[in-house]
Amino acid sequence: MSNHDLAIVILAAGKGTRLKSSRAKVLHRAGGRTLVEQVVRSCAPLKARETVVVVGHQAEQVAAVVEPFGAVAALQQPQNGTGQAMQVARRPLGRARSALVLPGDAPLVRPETLKALIAAHQNGNAAATILTAVLADPAGYGRILRKSETAVSAIVEESQLTDEQREINEINSAIYCFTLEKLWPALSQVKPNNKHRELYLTDAIGVMASKGETVLAQVASDPREVLGCNTRAELAEADRVFRERKRDALMDAGVTIQLPETVLIDPDVTAGEDTVIEPGVQLLGKTKIGARCTIRTGSVLNDAILGDDVTVEPHCVVEQSRLDDRVIIGPFARLRPNNHLKADSRIGNFVELKKSTIGEGTKAMHLSYLGDTKIGSKSNIGAGTITCNYDGFHKYPTTIGNKVFIGSDSALVAPVRIGDGAYIAAGSTITEHVPADGLGIARGRQVNKPGWAAKKRRELAATEKTKKSSGHRSKKRPRRAARNRKHR
Ligand code: UD1
Ligand code: MG
């Protein structure tokens, strides 16, 4: 059997009642991807001639996930069991001679395990080969009945187990390799003899074995790979395993991760050698981090691109932004989408950026909002500077040149341009362009009144004194209304 003869069938039509969700089970996520995408990706290295995904619940959404990978969706409507789902796949399977069948809810299986299963099937010249696992707690899974060391006689579903069979801890992963000319006749004999009135693919195993066909079992070396995600708890467990795999891969690539179990990293994230990731960090989406960066505790980076030697201080949020070499941000910086921080620039605490370019070596260290703003190099943005980019109707740009100094608590009312080398006096509300090397100052002029405070204090003291001497009696005297009440 060459891969040219092998097709893949992923059963993904079920609702997933046990999840108690309006979303189809295989569209739930583990390890940053939907379950069905994880399964499709595990199969990709097998280079099968065809991948058929049986869809039913939320068929269009499931098809939209798998079709970009070259899979074909086949509709099962209604969903009458895994055996019927397999029948739905028959026509699109075309001329494939054998099929690797997987459930769409067991996302952790690795390509190497699938390759070994296919090899065992080929070498054993089997009609069916089942990937099994030995679990300490087999509850919920179909159990494997063996007739000898190597051969299987049947699979019994959890709901149909006898007390004796319940003790069996070898389970069916629902991942199988079938020789299709042996499967179809067996499947046609399967009856819906269960309380759900469904056709079980597992029953085809019993039929094949009873006909004397070779049915083999291959035990997975890592039982965690076959975990089925039928409940929220199982989903959480699958997610945990994926996240752990991702962190291990990054650590193998030279990244330090402190308290790794507290760090959440999406599958497409990359990071360079000697980068340090502190506890409680989330690296999401297509985030790419260079070498020797430090991502400090509590920071969340989503689709961020970082050069080398970048420092993200604690508790920063970065979305869809680019930080070039040696940039330092935070603590507590918020970068909304579409910022470009050029080399050696610094963004400090409680600074919010949106759609802004910060030039090389430029600093905005404290309490600012910079939106739709382009700043040149080596400028200094004082504490509390706000770009007023929105007039309630439209957004407008602010342009700040090189070596500009913006004094603290300035409001730059966009659209406005500040030329190279210009100064803005602290506390200004700037509404007009400021020419290069000029000073923009726009605030009320200060007036000092000498002795004013001392005089005020003297006046206050005098009023207090008069009150005390004249107000003694009147204070003790009850008010008329109160007196009247007393005598009622
Ligand atoms: C199934 C196996 C069980 C095995 C377990 C491993 C059967 C009858 N039982 O049980 O032996 O131990 O997987 O995880 O096969 N699906 C369809 N159409 C349907 C019904 C299901 O496409 O009509 C799909 C589901 O979307 C799911 C997969 O088949 O991805 C398995 O179905 P599920 O209901 O999860 O079966 P389990 O009870 O887990
Ligand atoms: Mg399942």
mmCIF file of N, CA and C in Angstrom, residues 104-173:
data_model
loop_
_atom_site.group_PDB
_atom_site.id
_atom_site.type_symbol
_atom_site.label_atom_id
_atom_site.label_comp_id
_atom_site.label_asym_id
_atom_site.label_seq_id
_atom_site.Cartn_x
_atom_site.Cartn_y
_atom_site.Cartn_z
ATOM 1 N N GLY A 104 -13.053 13.454 14.928
ATOM 2 C CA GLY A 104 -12.640 14.862 14.915
ATOM 3 C C GLY A 104 -12.438 15.424 16.300
ATOM 4 N N ASP A 105 -12.649 14.618 17.344
ATOM 5 C CA ASP A 105 -12.559 15.149 18.705
ATOM 6 C C ASP A 105 -11.377 14.586 19.488
ATOM 7 N N ALA A 106 -10.421 13.977 18.795
ATOM 8 C CA ALA A 106 -9.211 13.475 19.473
ATOM 9 C C ALA A 106 -8.004 14.171 18.846
ATOM 10 N N PRO A 107 -7.710 15.389 19.307
ATOM 11 C CA PRO A 107 -6.790 16.265 18.580
ATOM 12 C C PRO A 107 -5.303 16.030 18.859
ATOM 13 N N LEU A 108 -4.983 15.210 19.861
ATOM 14 C CA LEU A 108 -3.587 15.177 20.322
ATOM 15 C C LEU A 108 -2.716 14.155 19.597
ATOM 16 N N VAL A 109 -3.317 13.368 18.704
ATOM 17 C CA VAL A 109 -2.550 12.298 18.071
ATOM 18 C C VAL A 109 -1.432 12.890 17.202
ATOM 19 N N ARG A 110 -0.266 12.261 17.240
ATOM 20 C CA ARG A 110 0.892 12.778 16.488
ATOM 21 C C ARG A 110 1.053 12.029 15.175
ATOM 22 N N PRO A 111 1.596 12.694 14.169
ATOM 23 C CA PRO A 111 1.795 12.056 12.866
ATOM 24 C C PRO A 111 2.613 10.760 12.958
ATOM 25 N N GLU A 112 3.619 10.738 13.847
ATOM 26 C CA GLU A 112 4.462 9.528 13.938
ATOM 27 C C GLU A 112 3.625 8.323 14.387
ATOM 28 N N THR A 113 2.680 8.594 15.300
ATOM 29 C CA THR A 113 1.822 7.519 15.789
ATOM 30 C C THR A 113 0.937 6.996 14.660
ATOM 31 N N LEU A 114 0.438 7.919 13.834
ATOM 32 C CA LEU A 114 -0.411 7.511 12.712
ATOM 33 C C LEU A 114 0.402 6.709 11.701
ATOM 34 N N LYS A 115 1.633 7.142 11.460
ATOM 35 C CA LYS A 115 2.495 6.414 10.511
ATOM 36 C C LYS A 115 2.748 4.995 11.006
ATOM 37 N N ALA A 116 2.979 4.875 12.323
ATOM 38 C CA ALA A 116 3.235 3.544 12.888
ATOM 39 C C ALA A 116 2.002 2.657 12.773
ATOM 40 N N LEU A 117 0.821 3.250 12.927
ATOM 41 C CA LEU A 117 -0.427 2.489 12.813
ATOM 42 C C LEU A 117 -0.589 1.964 11.384
ATOM 43 N N ILE A 118 -0.325 2.843 10.425
ATOM 44 C CA ILE A 118 -0.459 2.439 9.014
ATOM 45 C C ILE A 118 0.551 1.328 8.693
ATOM 46 N N ALA A 119 1.756 1.482 9.219
ATOM 47 C CA ALA A 119 2.782 0.456 8.964
ATOM 48 C C ALA A 119 2.360 -0.888 9.556
ATOM 49 N N ALA A 120 1.799 -0.863 10.783
ATOM 50 C CA ALA A 120 1.357 -2.110 11.418
ATOM 51 C C ALA A 120 0.252 -2.763 10.596
ATOM 52 N N HIS A 121 -0.624 -1.925 10.068
ATOM 53 C CA HIS A 121 -1.740 -2.431 9.248
ATOM 54 C C HIS A 121 -1.211 -3.114 7.989
ATOM 55 N N GLN A 122 -0.256 -2.441 7.352
ATOM 56 C CA GLN A 122 0.329 -3.002 6.121
ATOM 57 C C GLN A 122 1.075 -4.293 6.419
ATOM 58 N N ASN A 123 1.926 -4.249 7.436
ATOM 59 C CA ASN A 123 2.751 -5.418 7.750
ATOM 60 C C ASN A 123 1.905 -6.605 8.180
ATOM 61 N N GLY A 124 0.800 -6.328 8.868
ATOM 62 C CA GLY A 124 -0.056 -7.405 9.352
ATOM 63 C C GLY A 124 -1.049 -7.872 8.310
ATOM 64 N N ASN A 125 -1.063 -7.183 7.160
ATOM 65 C CA ASN A 125 -2.005 -7.546 6.113
ATOM 66 C C ASN A 125 -3.427 -7.653 6.674
ATOM 67 N N ALA A 126 -3.792 -6.663 7.458
ATOM 68 C CA ALA A 126 -5.024 -6.746 8.243
ATOM 69 C C ALA A 126 -6.213 -6.152 7.500
ATOM 70 N N ALA A 127 -7.410 -6.546 7.950
ATOM 71 C CA ALA A 127 -8.634 -5.919 7.462
ATOM 72 C C ALA A 127 -8.862 -4.615 8.229
ATOM 73 N N ALA A 128 -8.512 -4.652 9.512
ATOM 74 C CA ALA A 128 -8.620 -3.449 10.335
ATOM 75 C C ALA A 128 -7.512 -3.463 11.383
ATOM 76 N N THR A 129 -6.954 -2.287 11.654
ATOM 77 C CA THR A 129 -5.982 -2.158 12.742
ATOM 78 C C THR A 129 -6.433 -0.978 13.596
ATOM 79 N N ILE A 130 -6.555 -1.233 14.880
ATOM 80 C CA ILE A 130 -7.114 -0.223 15.807
ATOM 81 C C ILE A 130 -5.991 0.355 16.645
ATOM 82 N N LEU A 131 -5.976 1.677 16.759
ATOM 83 C CA LEU A 131 -5.058 2.292 17.714
ATOM 84 C C LEU A 131 -5.740 2.240 19.076
ATOM 85 N N THR A 132 -5.103 1.574 20.014
ATOM 86 C CA THR A 132 -5.685 1.446 21.354
ATOM 87 C C THR A 132 -4.766 2.112 22.371
ATOM 88 N N ALA A 133 -5.251 2.206 23.587
ATOM 89 C CA ALA A 133 -4.410 2.737 24.661
ATOM 90 C C ALA A 133 -4.822 2.063 25.955
ATOM 91 N N VAL A 134 -3.868 1.946 26.845
ATOM 92 C CA VAL A 134 -4.173 1.374 28.153
ATOM 93 C C VAL A 134 -4.274 2.535 29.140
ATOM 94 N N LEU A 135 -5.458 2.695 29.715
ATOM 95 C CA LEU A 135 -5.711 3.842 30.592
ATOM 96 C C LEU A 135 -5.992 3.381 32.009
ATOM 97 N N ALA A 136 -5.495 4.136 32.975
ATOM 98 C CA ALA A 136 -5.801 3.844 34.369
ATOM 99 C C ALA A 136 -7.308 3.997 34.592
ATOM 100 N N ASP A 137 -7.895 5.025 33.979
ATOM 101 C CA ASP A 137 -9.340 5.226 34.092
ATOM 102 C C ASP A 137 -9.959 5.171 32.690
ATOM 103 N N PRO A 138 -10.463 3.999 32.308
ATOM 104 C CA PRO A 138 -10.978 3.852 30.939
ATOM 105 C C PRO A 138 -12.431 4.302 30.764
ATOM 106 N N ALA A 139 -13.036 4.869 31.799
ATOM 107 C CA ALA A 139 -14.472 5.190 31.749
ATOM 108 C C ALA A 139 -14.796 6.085 30.560
ATOM 109 N N GLY A 140 -15.887 5.790 29.883
ATOM 110 C CA GLY A 140 -16.348 6.612 28.764
ATOM 111 C C GLY A 140 -15.917 6.086 27.403
ATOM 112 N N TYR A 141 -14.901 5.252 27.364
ATOM 113 C CA TYR A 141 -14.393 4.747 26.085
ATOM 114 C C TYR A 141 -14.925 3.352 25.785
ATOM 115 N N GLY A 142 -14.935 3.015 24.492
ATOM 116 C CA GLY A 142 -15.199 1.636 24.101
ATOM 117 C C GLY A 142 -14.014 0.760 24.510
ATOM 118 N N ARG A 143 -14.310 -0.478 24.959
ATOM 119 C CA ARG A 143 -13.224 -1.377 25.420
ATOM 120 C C ARG A 143 -12.893 -2.402 24.335
ATOM 121 N N ILE A 144 -11.642 -2.812 24.343
ATOM 122 C CA ILE A 144 -11.134 -3.764 23.351
ATOM 123 C C ILE A 144 -11.243 -5.188 23.914
ATOM 124 N N LEU A 145 -11.948 -6.057 23.186
ATOM 125 C CA LEU A 145 -11.950 -7.476 23.552
ATOM 126 C C LEU A 145 -10.968 -8.189 22.632
ATOM 127 N N ARG A 146 -10.032 -8.877 23.244
ATOM 128 C CA ARG A 146 -9.015 -9.565 22.439
ATOM 129 C C ARG A 146 -9.289 -11.056 22.427
ATOM 130 N N LYS A 147 -9.001 -11.683 21.263
ATOM 131 C CA LYS A 147 -9.122 -13.138 21.270
ATOM 132 C C LYS A 147 -7.757 -13.802 21.396
ATOM 133 N N SER A 148 -6.703 -13.037 21.168
ATOM 134 C CA SER A 148 -5.356 -13.564 21.395
ATOM 135 C C SER A 148 -4.443 -12.378 21.690
ATOM 136 N N GLU A 149 -3.160 -12.663 21.876
ATOM 137 C CA GLU A 149 -2.162 -11.616 22.119
ATOM 138 C C GLU A 149 -2.279 -10.485 21.103
ATOM 139 N N THR A 150 -2.485 -10.873 19.842
ATOM 140 C CA THR A 150 -2.419 -9.881 18.776
ATOM 141 C C THR A 150 -3.786 -9.534 18.191
ATOM 142 N N ALA A 151 -4.729 -10.455 18.263
ATOM 143 C CA ALA A 151 -5.969 -10.242 17.506
ATOM 144 C C ALA A 151 -7.119 -9.768 18.386
ATOM 145 N N VAL A 152 -7.976 -8.930 17.786
ATOM 146 C CA VAL A 152 -9.124 -8.350 18.482
ATOM 147 C C VAL A 152 -10.388 -9.081 18.039
ATOM 148 N N SER A 153 -11.324 -9.290 18.984
ATOM 149 C CA SER A 153 -12.580 -9.916 18.573
ATOM 150 C C SER A 153 -13.727 -8.914 18.487
ATOM 151 N N ALA A 154 -13.691 -7.841 19.294
ATOM 152 C CA ALA A 154 -14.785 -6.868 19.252
ATOM 153 C C ALA A 154 -14.422 -5.615 20.044
ATOM 154 N N ILE A 155 -15.236 -4.581 19.817
ATOM 155 C CA ILE A 155 -15.178 -3.389 20.669
ATOM 156 C C ILE A 155 -16.542 -3.271 21.322
ATOM 157 N N VAL A 156 -16.540 -3.067 22.640
ATOM 158 C CA VAL A 156 -17.817 -2.906 23.346
ATOM 159 C C VAL A 156 -17.898 -1.476 23.878
ATOM 160 N N GLU A 157 -18.976 -0.809 23.507
ATOM 161 C CA GLU A 157 -19.167 0.574 23.957
ATOM 162 C C GLU A 157 -19.479 0.604 25.451
ATOM 163 N N GLU A 158 -19.123 1.704 26.072
ATOM 164 C CA GLU A 158 -19.300 1.885 27.519
ATOM 165 C C GLU A 158 -20.708 1.491 27.985
ATOM 166 N N SER A 159 -21.725 1.935 27.233
ATOM 167 C CA SER A 159 -23.106 1.710 27.684
ATOM 168 C C SER A 159 -23.504 0.240 27.612
ATOM 169 N N GLN A 160 -22.706 -0.574 26.898
ATOM 170 C CA GLN A 160 -23.085 -1.979 26.737
ATOM 171 C C GLN A 160 -22.170 -2.954 27.469
ATOM 172 N N LEU A 161 -21.321 -2.412 28.325
ATOM 173 C CA LEU A 161 -20.345 -3.266 29.012
ATOM 174 C C LEU A 161 -20.999 -4.148 30.069
ATOM 175 N N THR A 162 -20.515 -5.384 30.171
ATOM 176 C CA THR A 162 -20.860 -6.187 31.337
ATOM 177 C C THR A 162 -19.925 -5.752 32.473
ATOM 178 N N ASP A 163 -20.258 -6.130 33.694
ATOM 179 C CA ASP A 163 -19.410 -5.739 34.828
ATOM 180 C C ASP A 163 -17.981 -6.220 34.649
ATOM 181 N N GLU A 164 -17.860 -7.411 34.094
ATOM 182 C CA GLU A 164 -16.530 -7.980 33.877
ATOM 183 C C GLU A 164 -15.744 -7.164 32.837
ATOM 184 N N GLN A 165 -16.451 -6.791 31.748
ATOM 185 C CA GLN A 165 -15.796 -6.019 30.677
ATOM 186 C C GLN A 165 -15.401 -4.613 31.151
ATOM 187 N N ARG A 166 -16.151 -4.120 32.121
ATOM 188 C CA ARG A 166 -15.865 -2.776 32.642
ATOM 189 C C ARG A 166 -14.453 -2.704 33.225
ATOM 190 N N GLU A 167 -13.915 -3.837 33.638
ATOM 191 C CA GLU A 167 -12.571 -3.886 34.224
ATOM 192 C C GLU A 167 -11.470 -3.774 33.174
ATOM 193 N N ILE A 168 -11.825 -3.975 31.908
ATOM 194 C CA ILE A 168 -10.809 -3.923 30.837
ATOM 195 C C ILE A 168 -10.316 -2.484 30.710
ATOM 196 N N ASN A 169 -9.012 -2.316 30.714
ATOM 197 C CA ASN A 169 -8.529 -0.934 30.592
ATOM 198 C C ASN A 169 -7.811 -0.635 29.281
ATOM 199 N N GLU A 170 -7.953 -1.544 28.305
ATOM 200 C CA GLU A 170 -7.486 -1.202 26.948
ATOM 201 C C GLU A 170 -8.688 -0.614 26.206
ATOM 202 N N ILE A 171 -8.515 0.609 25.698
ATOM 203 C CA ILE A 171 -9.663 1.320 25.109
ATOM 204 C C ILE A 171 -9.455 1.551 23.606
ATOM 205 N N ASN A 172 -10.587 1.822 22.955
ATOM 206 C CA ASN A 172 -10.587 2.155 21.533
ATOM 207 C C ASN A 172 -10.372 3.657 21.379
ATOM 208 N N SER A 173 -9.348 4.056 20.637
ATOM 209 C CA SER A 173 -9.092 5.483 20.409
ATOM 210 C C SER A 173 -10.027 6.043 19.350
#
